[in-house]
Amino acid sequence: ILTIASVVLAILTPKITEKAITELFNTFIGLPIDLAFIASVLLTAGALYFLSSVFNIISRFIMSGASQKIVYSMRKKVRQKIDRVPLNYYDSNSTGDLISRVTNDLDNIGSSLNQTITQVFSSILTVVGVLVMMFTINFWLTIISLITLPLSVLLAGLVMKSSQKHFASQAKNLGLLSGKVEETYTNQKIVKAFNKEQATQADFNKINEQLAKSAIKANFFSGLIYPLITFINNFGYVAVTIVACVFISNGSLNPGYLMVFLQYSQQLTQPIAQMAQLTSVLQTLMASSERVFEVLEAVEEVKNEENTTLLQNIKGQVDFEDVKFGYSENKVLMQKVNFKALAGKTIAIVGPTGAGKTTIVNLIMRFYELNGGNIKIDNKNIKSYTKESLRKNIGMVLQDTWLFNGSIKNNIAYGKKDATQDEIIEASKLAQAHHFILTLPHGYDTIINEETTNISEGQKQLLTIARAILAEPKILILDEATSSVDTRTEMLIQKAFKNLRQNKTSFVIAHRLSTIQDADTILVMNEGDIIEQGNHSELLTKKGFYFNLYNSQFA
């Protein structure tokens, strides 16, 4: 302290000479002092500390950018992967869990990389530098110090192996919790309508408790590493001291070097202890990485077969030939489905819930692959066409509407990005949506919010119908497309559909049989098979399944 004070004093007060300070030290301390040497040492140390700070700042900046670039790349790959997996992937995985993998797990990877990589490189360099200095002081003492090193690494590895399952369980439970929150939030009306607040809270508490237990176990095991390693290293410290005393007694080691060596010995174990403290971060990184790579390694949708061609200038005839299909190999829904949909005709598909009506149109779109048989368009297997061109020629209006956060104009033009304002308005008029759009605050520029709660269910459906009309598909699929609109609007839309279906092959799925009486062919399905075919009059004459179904609605 006196030495530093004297140097600072010499810098700040030039009138006090080096000689005066030296005499002052000699008077009060009785020891000679070399201010020039001390000043050079302090300046060198200050320069080194300054460079160390600069390099730390640079390394933090570099690693922050590098870790975020890695996460950015992974997030981009996951997003692309989501577009390439088949629909049955979403059937077997929770939406909330998938969201958790894309958000929570990728964030964990970014923060963990940012914390660990710099520390790992710093620790490696520290260990190498310290070992070099220790070997220059005394070879045998260095060997003794290194004996505890593999034991520490082995112990850390065993503890990490035991705790990794708890970190994996923690990440899994976090995904389940996210799924439960997403499910409860999106279905809040149903929860309140059936007074299930307490039940959903109980489910949440159960998952939350599982998450807390797995997190406690994971953090306990990861926190156990540091004291165990410190305990082992202390044994090595004691062993080095005992052997060093023997070397000092026989004159082969200077006591001053022992003090220096012990300092280096502590520095050797410090990086290992620091790595032990990062165990929880490393294991979180590993658990989150496994969950993200599970998504990246998922089986992708079957790509276009070789020698595929573009589907264009089609007439629209669709043939099902001995089609066999099941959503899983153990549960086959369709055994042998055959029918022919002539170009430009309207084919209605009716039947009880779960009969396979929607499955028919999903197979035409190649959302799922067949277990057997063929589906043809214009007498050519749909596998011979590229999926992009196949789906471009087919327009779908589903019972479950989907709109994105954006303007009404952009939602309608989703399937035709180069559509003009006049074309959008014309499609809206045909879909009976133009009037209600004009009543909105900003008309066609009105923004639909993320939850699509600022328009009604019926209005959503009208917009999806307008979207399908604008796309001008050659094959039209209407899956309960008017289920959420009033009777009068439905009549107007049916007239619009009648005009729209001209020169198009149309598949209409309906529960209200009054809407499909003018269909050219009606397919009656039950338990995955087509049990009756014909037009409305023919099926009534048969007095079969369709006859009973029709009378159940109108008798």
PDB file of N, CA, C and O in Angstrom, residues 110 136 349 428 442:
ATOM      1  N   GLY A 110     -29.019 -20.629 -26.832  1.00  0.00           N
ATOM      2  CA  GLY A 110     -28.319 -19.362 -27.052  1.00  0.00           C
ATOM      3  C   GLY A 110     -27.643 -18.839 -25.793  1.00  0.00           C
ATOM      4  O   GLY A 110     -26.457 -18.482 -25.803  1.00  0.00           O
ATOM      5  N   THR A 136       8.079 -25.700 -14.803  1.00  0.00           N
ATOM      6  CA  THR A 136       9.360 -24.978 -14.719  1.00  0.00           C
ATOM      7  C   THR A 136       9.836 -24.845 -13.277  1.00  0.00           C
ATOM      8  O   THR A 136      11.042 -24.707 -13.031  1.00  0.00           O
ATOM      9  N   ILE A 349     -69.982 -35.686 -50.642  1.00  0.00           N
ATOM     10  CA  ILE A 349     -69.585 -36.793 -49.767  1.00  0.00           C
ATOM     11  C   ILE A 349     -70.344 -36.630 -48.460  1.00  0.00           C
ATOM     12  O   ILE A 349     -70.217 -35.609 -47.775  1.00  0.00           O
ATOM     13  N   SER A 428     -64.782 -11.195 -53.083  1.00  0.00           N
ATOM     14  CA  SER A 428     -65.508 -10.928 -51.834  1.00  0.00           C
ATOM     15  C   SER A 428     -67.002 -10.806 -52.093  1.00  0.00           C
ATOM     16  O   SER A 428     -67.824 -11.263 -51.284  1.00  0.00           O
ATOM     17  N   HIS A 442     -61.610   0.116 -41.306  1.00  0.00           N
ATOM     18  CA  HIS A 442     -60.694   0.432 -42.403  1.00  0.00           C
ATOM     19  C   HIS A 442     -60.965  -0.408 -43.653  1.00  0.00           C
ATOM     20  O   HIS A 442     -60.075  -0.546 -44.508  1.00  0.00           O
TER      21      HIS A 442
END
